[in-house]
Coordinates of C-alpha atoms and ligand atoms in Angstrom, one line a residue:
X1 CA 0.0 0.0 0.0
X2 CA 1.1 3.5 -1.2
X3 CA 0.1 6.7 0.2
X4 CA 0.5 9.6 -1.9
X5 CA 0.1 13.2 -1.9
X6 CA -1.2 15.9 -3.8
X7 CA -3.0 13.7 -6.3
X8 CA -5.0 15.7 -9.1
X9 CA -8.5 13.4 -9.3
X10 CA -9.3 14.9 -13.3
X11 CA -9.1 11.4 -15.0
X12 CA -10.9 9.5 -11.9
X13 CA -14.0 11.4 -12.1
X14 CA -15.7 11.4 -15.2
X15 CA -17.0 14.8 -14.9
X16 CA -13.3 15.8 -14.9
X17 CA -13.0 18.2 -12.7
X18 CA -10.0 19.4 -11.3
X19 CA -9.7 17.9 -7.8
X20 CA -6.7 17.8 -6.1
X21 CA -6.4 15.2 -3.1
X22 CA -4.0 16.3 0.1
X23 CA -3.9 12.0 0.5
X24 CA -4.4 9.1 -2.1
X25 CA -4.1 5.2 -2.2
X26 CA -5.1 2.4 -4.1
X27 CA -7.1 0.0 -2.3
X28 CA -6.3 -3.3 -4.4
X29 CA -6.8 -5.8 -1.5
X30 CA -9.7 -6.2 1.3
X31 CA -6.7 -6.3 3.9
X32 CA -5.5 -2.5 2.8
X33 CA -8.6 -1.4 3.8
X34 CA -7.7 -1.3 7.2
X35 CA -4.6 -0.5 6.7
X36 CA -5.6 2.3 4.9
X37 CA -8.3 3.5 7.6
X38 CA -5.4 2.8 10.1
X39 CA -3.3 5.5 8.9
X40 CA -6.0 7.9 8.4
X41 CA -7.1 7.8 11.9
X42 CA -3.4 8.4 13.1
X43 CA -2.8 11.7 10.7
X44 CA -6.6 12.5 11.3
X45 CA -7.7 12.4 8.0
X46 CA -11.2 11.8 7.0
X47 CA -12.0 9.0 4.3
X48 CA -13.1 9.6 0.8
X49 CA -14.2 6.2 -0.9
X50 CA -13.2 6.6 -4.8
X51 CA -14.8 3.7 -7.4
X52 CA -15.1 4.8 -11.1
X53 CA -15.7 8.4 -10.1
X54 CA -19.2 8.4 -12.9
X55 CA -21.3 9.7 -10.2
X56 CA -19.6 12.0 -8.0
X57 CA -19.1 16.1 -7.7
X58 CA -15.5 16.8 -6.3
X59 CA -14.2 20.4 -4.7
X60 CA -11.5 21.6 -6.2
X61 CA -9.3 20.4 -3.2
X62 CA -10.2 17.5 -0.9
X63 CA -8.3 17.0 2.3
X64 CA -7.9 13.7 3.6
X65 CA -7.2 9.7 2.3
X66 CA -8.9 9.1 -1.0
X67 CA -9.2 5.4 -1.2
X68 CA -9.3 4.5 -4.4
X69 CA -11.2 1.4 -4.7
X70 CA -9.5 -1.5 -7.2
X71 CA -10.1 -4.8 -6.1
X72 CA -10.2 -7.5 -9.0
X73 CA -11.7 -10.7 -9.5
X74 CA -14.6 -13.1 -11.0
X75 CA -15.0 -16.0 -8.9
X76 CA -18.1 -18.7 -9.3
X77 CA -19.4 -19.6 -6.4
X78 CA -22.9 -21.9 -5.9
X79 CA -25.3 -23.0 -8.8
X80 CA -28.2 -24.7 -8.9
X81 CA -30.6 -25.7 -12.2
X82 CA -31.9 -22.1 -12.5
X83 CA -29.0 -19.8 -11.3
X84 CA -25.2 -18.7 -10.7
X85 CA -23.8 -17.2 -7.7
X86 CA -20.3 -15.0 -8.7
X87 CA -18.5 -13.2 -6.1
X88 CA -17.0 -9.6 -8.4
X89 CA -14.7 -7.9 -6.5
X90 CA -15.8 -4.1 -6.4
X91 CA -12.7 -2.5 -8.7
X92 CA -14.0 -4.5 -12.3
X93 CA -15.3 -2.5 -14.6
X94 CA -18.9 -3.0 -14.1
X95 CA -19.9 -2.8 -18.3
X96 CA -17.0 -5.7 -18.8
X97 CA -18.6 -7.3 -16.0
X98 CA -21.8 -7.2 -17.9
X99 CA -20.4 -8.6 -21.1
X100 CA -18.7 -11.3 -19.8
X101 CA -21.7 -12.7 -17.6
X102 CA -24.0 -12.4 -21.1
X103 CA -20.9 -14.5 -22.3
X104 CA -21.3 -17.3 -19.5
X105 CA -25.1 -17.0 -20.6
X106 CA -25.6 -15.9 -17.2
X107 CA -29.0 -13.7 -17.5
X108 CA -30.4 -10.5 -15.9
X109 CA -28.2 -7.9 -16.3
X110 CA -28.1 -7.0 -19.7
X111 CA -30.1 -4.3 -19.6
X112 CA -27.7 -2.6 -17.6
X113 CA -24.9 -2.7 -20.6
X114 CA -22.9 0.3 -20.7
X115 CA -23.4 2.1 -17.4
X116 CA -20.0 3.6 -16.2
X117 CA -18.1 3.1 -13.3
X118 CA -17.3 0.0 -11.1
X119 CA -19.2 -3.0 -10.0
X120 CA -18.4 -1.5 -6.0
X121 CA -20.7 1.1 -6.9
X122 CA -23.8 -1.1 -8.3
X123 CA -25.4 -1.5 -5.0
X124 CA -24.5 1.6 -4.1
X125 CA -26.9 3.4 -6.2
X126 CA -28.7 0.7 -6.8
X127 CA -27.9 1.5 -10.6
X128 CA -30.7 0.9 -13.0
X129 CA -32.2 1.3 -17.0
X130 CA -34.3 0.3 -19.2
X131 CA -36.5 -1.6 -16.4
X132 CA -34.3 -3.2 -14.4
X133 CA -32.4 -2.8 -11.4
X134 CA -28.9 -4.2 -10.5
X135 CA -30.4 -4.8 -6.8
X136 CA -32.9 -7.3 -8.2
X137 CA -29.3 -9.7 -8.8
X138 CA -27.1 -8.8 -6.0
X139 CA -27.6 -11.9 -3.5
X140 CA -25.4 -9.9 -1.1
X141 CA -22.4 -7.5 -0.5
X142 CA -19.5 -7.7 1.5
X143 CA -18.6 -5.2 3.3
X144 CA -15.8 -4.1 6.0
X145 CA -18.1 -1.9 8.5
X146 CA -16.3 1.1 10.1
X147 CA -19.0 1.1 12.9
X148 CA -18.3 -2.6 14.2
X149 CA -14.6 -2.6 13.0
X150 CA -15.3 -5.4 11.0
X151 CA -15.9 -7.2 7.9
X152 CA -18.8 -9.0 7.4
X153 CA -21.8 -9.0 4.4
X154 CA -25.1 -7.5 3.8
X155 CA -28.1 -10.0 2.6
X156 CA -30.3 -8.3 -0.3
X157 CA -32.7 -7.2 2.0
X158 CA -30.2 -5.3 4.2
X159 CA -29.3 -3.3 1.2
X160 CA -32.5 -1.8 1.5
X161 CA -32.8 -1.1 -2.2
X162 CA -34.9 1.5 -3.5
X163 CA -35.0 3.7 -6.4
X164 CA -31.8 5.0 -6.7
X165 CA -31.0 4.2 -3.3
X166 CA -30.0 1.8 -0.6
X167 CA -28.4 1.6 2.6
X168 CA -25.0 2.8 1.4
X169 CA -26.8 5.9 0.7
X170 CA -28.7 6.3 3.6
X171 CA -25.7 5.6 6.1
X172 CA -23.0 7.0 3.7
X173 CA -20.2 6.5 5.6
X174 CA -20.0 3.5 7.6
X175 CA -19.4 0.6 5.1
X176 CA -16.6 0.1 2.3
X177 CA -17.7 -2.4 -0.4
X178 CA -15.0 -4.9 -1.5
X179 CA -17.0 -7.6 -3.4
X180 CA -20.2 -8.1 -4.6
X181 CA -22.3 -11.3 -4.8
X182 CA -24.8 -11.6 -7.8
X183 CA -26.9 -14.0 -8.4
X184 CA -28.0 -14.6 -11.5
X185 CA -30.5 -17.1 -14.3
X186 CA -29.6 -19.7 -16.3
X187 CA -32.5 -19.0 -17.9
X188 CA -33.3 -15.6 -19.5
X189 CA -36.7 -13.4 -18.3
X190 CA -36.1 -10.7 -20.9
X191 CA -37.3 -7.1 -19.6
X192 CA -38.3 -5.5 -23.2
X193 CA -41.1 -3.2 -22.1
X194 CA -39.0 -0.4 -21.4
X195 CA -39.7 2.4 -24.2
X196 CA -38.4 1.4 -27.8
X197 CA -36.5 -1.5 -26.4
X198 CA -39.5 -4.0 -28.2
X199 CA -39.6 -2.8 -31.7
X200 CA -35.4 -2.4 -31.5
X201 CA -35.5 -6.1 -31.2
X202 CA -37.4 -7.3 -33.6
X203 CA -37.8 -10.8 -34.4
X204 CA -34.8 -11.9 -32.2
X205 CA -35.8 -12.2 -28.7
X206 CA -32.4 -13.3 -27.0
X207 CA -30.2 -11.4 -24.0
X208 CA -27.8 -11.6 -26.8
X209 CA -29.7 -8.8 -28.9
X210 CA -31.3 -7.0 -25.9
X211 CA -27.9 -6.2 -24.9
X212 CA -26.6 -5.5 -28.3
X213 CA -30.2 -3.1 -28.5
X214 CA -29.5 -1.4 -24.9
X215 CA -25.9 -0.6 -26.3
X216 CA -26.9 0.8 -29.2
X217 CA -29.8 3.1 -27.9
X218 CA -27.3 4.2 -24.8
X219 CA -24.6 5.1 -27.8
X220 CA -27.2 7.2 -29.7
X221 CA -28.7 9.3 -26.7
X222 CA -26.1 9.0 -23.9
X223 CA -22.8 10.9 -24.3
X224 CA -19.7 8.6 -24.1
X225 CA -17.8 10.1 -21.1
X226 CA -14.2 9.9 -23.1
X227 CA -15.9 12.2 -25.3
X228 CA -18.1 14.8 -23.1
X229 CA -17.7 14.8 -19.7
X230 CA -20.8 13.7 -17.9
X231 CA -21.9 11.4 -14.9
X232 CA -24.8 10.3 -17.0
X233 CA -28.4 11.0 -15.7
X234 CA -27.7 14.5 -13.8
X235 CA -31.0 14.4 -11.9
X236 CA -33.2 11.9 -10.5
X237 CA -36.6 11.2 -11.8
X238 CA -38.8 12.9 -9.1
X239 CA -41.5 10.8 -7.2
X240 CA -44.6 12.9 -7.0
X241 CA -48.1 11.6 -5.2
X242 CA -50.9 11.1 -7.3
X243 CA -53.0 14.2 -6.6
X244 CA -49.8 16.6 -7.3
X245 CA -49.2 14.3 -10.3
X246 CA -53.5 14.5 -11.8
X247 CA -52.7 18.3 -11.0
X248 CA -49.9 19.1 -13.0
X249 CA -51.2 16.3 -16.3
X250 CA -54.3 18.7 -16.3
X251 CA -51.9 21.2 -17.3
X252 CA -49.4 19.4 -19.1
X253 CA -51.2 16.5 -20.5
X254 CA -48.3 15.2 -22.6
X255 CA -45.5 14.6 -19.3
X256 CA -44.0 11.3 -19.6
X257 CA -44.9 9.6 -16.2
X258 CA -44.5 6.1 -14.9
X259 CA -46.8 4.8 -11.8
X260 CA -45.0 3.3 -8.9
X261 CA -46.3 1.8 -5.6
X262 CA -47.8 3.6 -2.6
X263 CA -49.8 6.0 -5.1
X264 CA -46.6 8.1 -6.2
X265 CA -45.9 8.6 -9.9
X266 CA -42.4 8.9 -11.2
X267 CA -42.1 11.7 -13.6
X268 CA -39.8 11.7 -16.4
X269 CA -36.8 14.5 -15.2
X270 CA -35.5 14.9 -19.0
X271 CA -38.9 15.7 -20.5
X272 CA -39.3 19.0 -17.7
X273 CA -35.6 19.7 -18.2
X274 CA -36.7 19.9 -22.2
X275 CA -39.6 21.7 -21.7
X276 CA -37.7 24.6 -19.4
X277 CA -35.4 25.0 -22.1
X278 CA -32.3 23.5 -21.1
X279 CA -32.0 20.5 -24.2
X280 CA -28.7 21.8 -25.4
X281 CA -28.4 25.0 -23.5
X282 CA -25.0 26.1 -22.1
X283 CA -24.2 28.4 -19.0
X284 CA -20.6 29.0 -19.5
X285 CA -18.9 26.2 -19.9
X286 CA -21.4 24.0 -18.6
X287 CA -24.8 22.3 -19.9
X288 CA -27.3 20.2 -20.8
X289 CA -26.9 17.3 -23.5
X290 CA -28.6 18.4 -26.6
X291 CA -29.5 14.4 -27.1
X292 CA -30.9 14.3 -23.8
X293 CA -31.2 17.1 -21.3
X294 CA -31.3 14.8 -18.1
X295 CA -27.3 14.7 -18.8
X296 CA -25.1 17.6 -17.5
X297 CA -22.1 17.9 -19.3
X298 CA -18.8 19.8 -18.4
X299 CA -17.8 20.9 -22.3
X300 CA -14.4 22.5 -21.2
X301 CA -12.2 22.9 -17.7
X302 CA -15.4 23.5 -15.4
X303 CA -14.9 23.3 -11.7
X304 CA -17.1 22.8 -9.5
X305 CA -18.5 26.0 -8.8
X306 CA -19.6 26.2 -12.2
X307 CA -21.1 22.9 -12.1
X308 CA -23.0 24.1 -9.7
X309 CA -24.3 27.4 -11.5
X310 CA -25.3 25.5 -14.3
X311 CA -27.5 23.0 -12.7
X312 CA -28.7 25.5 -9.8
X313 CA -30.4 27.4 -12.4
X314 CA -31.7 24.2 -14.3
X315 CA -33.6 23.7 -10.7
X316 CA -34.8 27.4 -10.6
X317 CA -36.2 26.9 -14.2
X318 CA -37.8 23.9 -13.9
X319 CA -39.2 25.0 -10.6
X320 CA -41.0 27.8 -11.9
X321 CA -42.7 26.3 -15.2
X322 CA -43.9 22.6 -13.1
X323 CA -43.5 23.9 -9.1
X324 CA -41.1 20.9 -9.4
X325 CA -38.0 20.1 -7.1
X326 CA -35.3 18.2 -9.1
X327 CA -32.5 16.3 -6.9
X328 CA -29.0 16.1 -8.3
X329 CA -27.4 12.6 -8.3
X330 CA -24.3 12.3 -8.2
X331 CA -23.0 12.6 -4.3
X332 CA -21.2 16.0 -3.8
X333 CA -18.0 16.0 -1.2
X334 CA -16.7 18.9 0.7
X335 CA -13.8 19.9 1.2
X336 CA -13.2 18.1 4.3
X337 CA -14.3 15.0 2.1
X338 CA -18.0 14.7 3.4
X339 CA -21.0 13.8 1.6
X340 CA -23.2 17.0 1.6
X341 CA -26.5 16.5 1.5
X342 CA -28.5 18.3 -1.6
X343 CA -30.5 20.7 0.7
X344 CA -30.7 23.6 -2.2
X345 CA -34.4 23.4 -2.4
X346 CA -35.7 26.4 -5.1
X347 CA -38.6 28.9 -3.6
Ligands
EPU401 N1 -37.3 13.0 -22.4 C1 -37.5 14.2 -23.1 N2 -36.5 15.0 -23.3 C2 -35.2 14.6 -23.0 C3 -35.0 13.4 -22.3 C4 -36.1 12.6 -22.0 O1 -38.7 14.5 -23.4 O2 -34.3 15.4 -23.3 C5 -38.5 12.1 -22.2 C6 -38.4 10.9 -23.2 O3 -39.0 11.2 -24.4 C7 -39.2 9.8 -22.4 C8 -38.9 10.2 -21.0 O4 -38.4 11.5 -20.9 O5 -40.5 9.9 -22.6 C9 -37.8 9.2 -20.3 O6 -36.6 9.4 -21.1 P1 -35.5 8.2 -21.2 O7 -36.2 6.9 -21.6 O8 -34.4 8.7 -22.0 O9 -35.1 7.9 -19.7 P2 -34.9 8.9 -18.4 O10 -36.0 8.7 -17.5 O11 -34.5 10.2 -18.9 C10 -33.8 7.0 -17.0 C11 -32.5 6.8 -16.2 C12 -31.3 6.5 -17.1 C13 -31.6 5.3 -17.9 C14 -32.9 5.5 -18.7 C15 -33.4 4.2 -19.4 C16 -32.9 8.1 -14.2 C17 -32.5 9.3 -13.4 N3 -32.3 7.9 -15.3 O12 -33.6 8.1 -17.8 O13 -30.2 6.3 -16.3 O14 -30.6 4.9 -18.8 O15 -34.0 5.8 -17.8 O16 -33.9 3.3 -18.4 O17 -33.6 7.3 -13.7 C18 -28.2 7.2 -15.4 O18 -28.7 7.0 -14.2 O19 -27.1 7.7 -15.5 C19 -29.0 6.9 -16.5 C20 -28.6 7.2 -17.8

């Protein structure tokens, strides 16, 4: 295990902003997790977990250990007739990941092809498209817990998954992920309902194509991050009851809307982002994806700040055409390293 100082973060976070770390290491082993949580509680630092950096705002400096979280591996464990269990350590690429277990002819997630970052942050997030949800696969996650000073592993139902959240959100900084356990069907149960995903098929109904399909519809609306620097969806699709949801169809009868359970409606973030004007509008150096205005994108050497003037007046906009609150999500650090929460409600 290396410490080192002074790292700039611009190529860990896909939103490339400039982000200089006072401490950094590569976590490339469960064991350096302590060791690396050792050290940082002797020089006081605070912790700052680090996967594929697709969903994260940093400050332009960020004092304590960055642990940068690389831990390899595929490993099969149990099968029986109708599924797989593979332990992924939390540092492979989580798209490769996908690939390979459509390869094994492992099913579930191939929906998922082509989401950024790591397979550490899966649960975290709970990432999901085009109807699925990786949560719906992950049989468990193991864990060290810096509460209990221990490791140990979290069954599916103490992930507490939700829509775009779990219990790695909720308690953000107690556990570090170092393997994930997925389990997943010999047998495919194709998820096709989602949008155009159907009629893209066409005749050939295999998790081959789907996968092949979901690539190709990410490639023609999402922006690849090498290209334009983005953390994917910027805001979360907000979750509205169904009397504020009959209110505002009344007035815009066309808003994309999907019903979920307890009687809320999930609204479509993109189409309100559209309709406020922001589909390929620019503040500065900073706007929204002119393929699809859910996606901020940093065009040329933002910071943070102007990250944050960008989408701050997305918010105000949107707020005053629908009354509508839209949550950023990718998690935003302080300077000391700490999740903030995103309190900036518009009036
Ligand atoms: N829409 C617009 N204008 C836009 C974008 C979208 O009118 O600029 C409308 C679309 O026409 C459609 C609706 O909004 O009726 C939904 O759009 P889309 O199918 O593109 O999906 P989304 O709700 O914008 C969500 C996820 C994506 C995921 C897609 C597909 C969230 C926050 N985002 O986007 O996830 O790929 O569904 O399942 O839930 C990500 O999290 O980074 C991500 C890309």
């Amino acid at each position: 295990m290396r410490i080192q100082q002074q790292v700039q973060l611009k190529r860990f976070n896909t939103l490339n902003l400039d982000a200089i770390a006072s401490h950094y290491v590569e976590i490339k082993q469960p064991e350096e997790i302590v060791q690396a949580l050792d050290y940082a509680e002797q020089q006081q630092l605070n912790v700052i977990i680090l996967s594929g950096g697709s969903n994260i705002m940093l400050p332009q400096r960020l004092n304590g250990l960055v642990m940068h979280m690389q831990i390899q591996g595929i490993a099969s464990l149990s099968e029986d007739t109708q599924s797989q269990q593979f332990r992924v350590g939390a540092g492979q690429v989580w798209h490769d990941f996908v690939l390979w277990s459509t390869a094994q002819r492992c099913y579930g997630l191939q929906n998922l092809a082509l989401i950024p970052g790591l397979v550490g942050a899966s649960p975290v997030q709970n990432i999901g498209a085009y109807g699925v949800e990786a949560g719906e696969f992950i049989e468990c996650v193991e864990i060290y817990d810096r509460q209990q000073q221990c490791f140990s592993r979290l069954s599916h139902v103490e992930c507490q998954f939700g829509y775009r959240d779990s219990i790695f959100k909720q308690q953000p900084n107690r556990y570090i992920i170092s393997h994930v356990v997925f389990r997943l069907l010999k047998q495919p149960q194709l998820k096709i309902n989602y949008g155009d995903l159907k009629t893209a098929m066409g005749n050939d109904l295999s998790p081959e194509n789907l996968q092949a399909q979901v690539i190709q519809i990410r490639q023609a609306k999402l922006p690849d991050p090498k290209e334009f620097s983005n953390v994917g969806s910027f805001f979360k699709n907000p979750l509205i009851t169904a009397q504020q949801f009959a209110t505002l169809l009344a007035q815009f009868p066309k808003l994309p809307h999907y019903p979920q359970a307890q009687d809320l409606v999930k609204i479509a973030a993109g189409w309100l982002i559209e309709q406020a004007g922001w589909k390929g509008k620019r503040l500065n150096n900073v706007g929204m994806f002119d393929r699809q205005a859910l996606v901020l994108v940093n065009y040329a050497d933002a910071n943070l700040l102007d990250v944050q003037q960008t989408y701050r007046a997305v918010q105000q906009d949107v707020y005053q055409k629908f009354g509508i609150h839209l949550e950023p999500e990718p998690v935003l650090f302080n300077q000391d390293g700490q999740i903030q929460p995103h309190q900036d409600q518009c009036q």
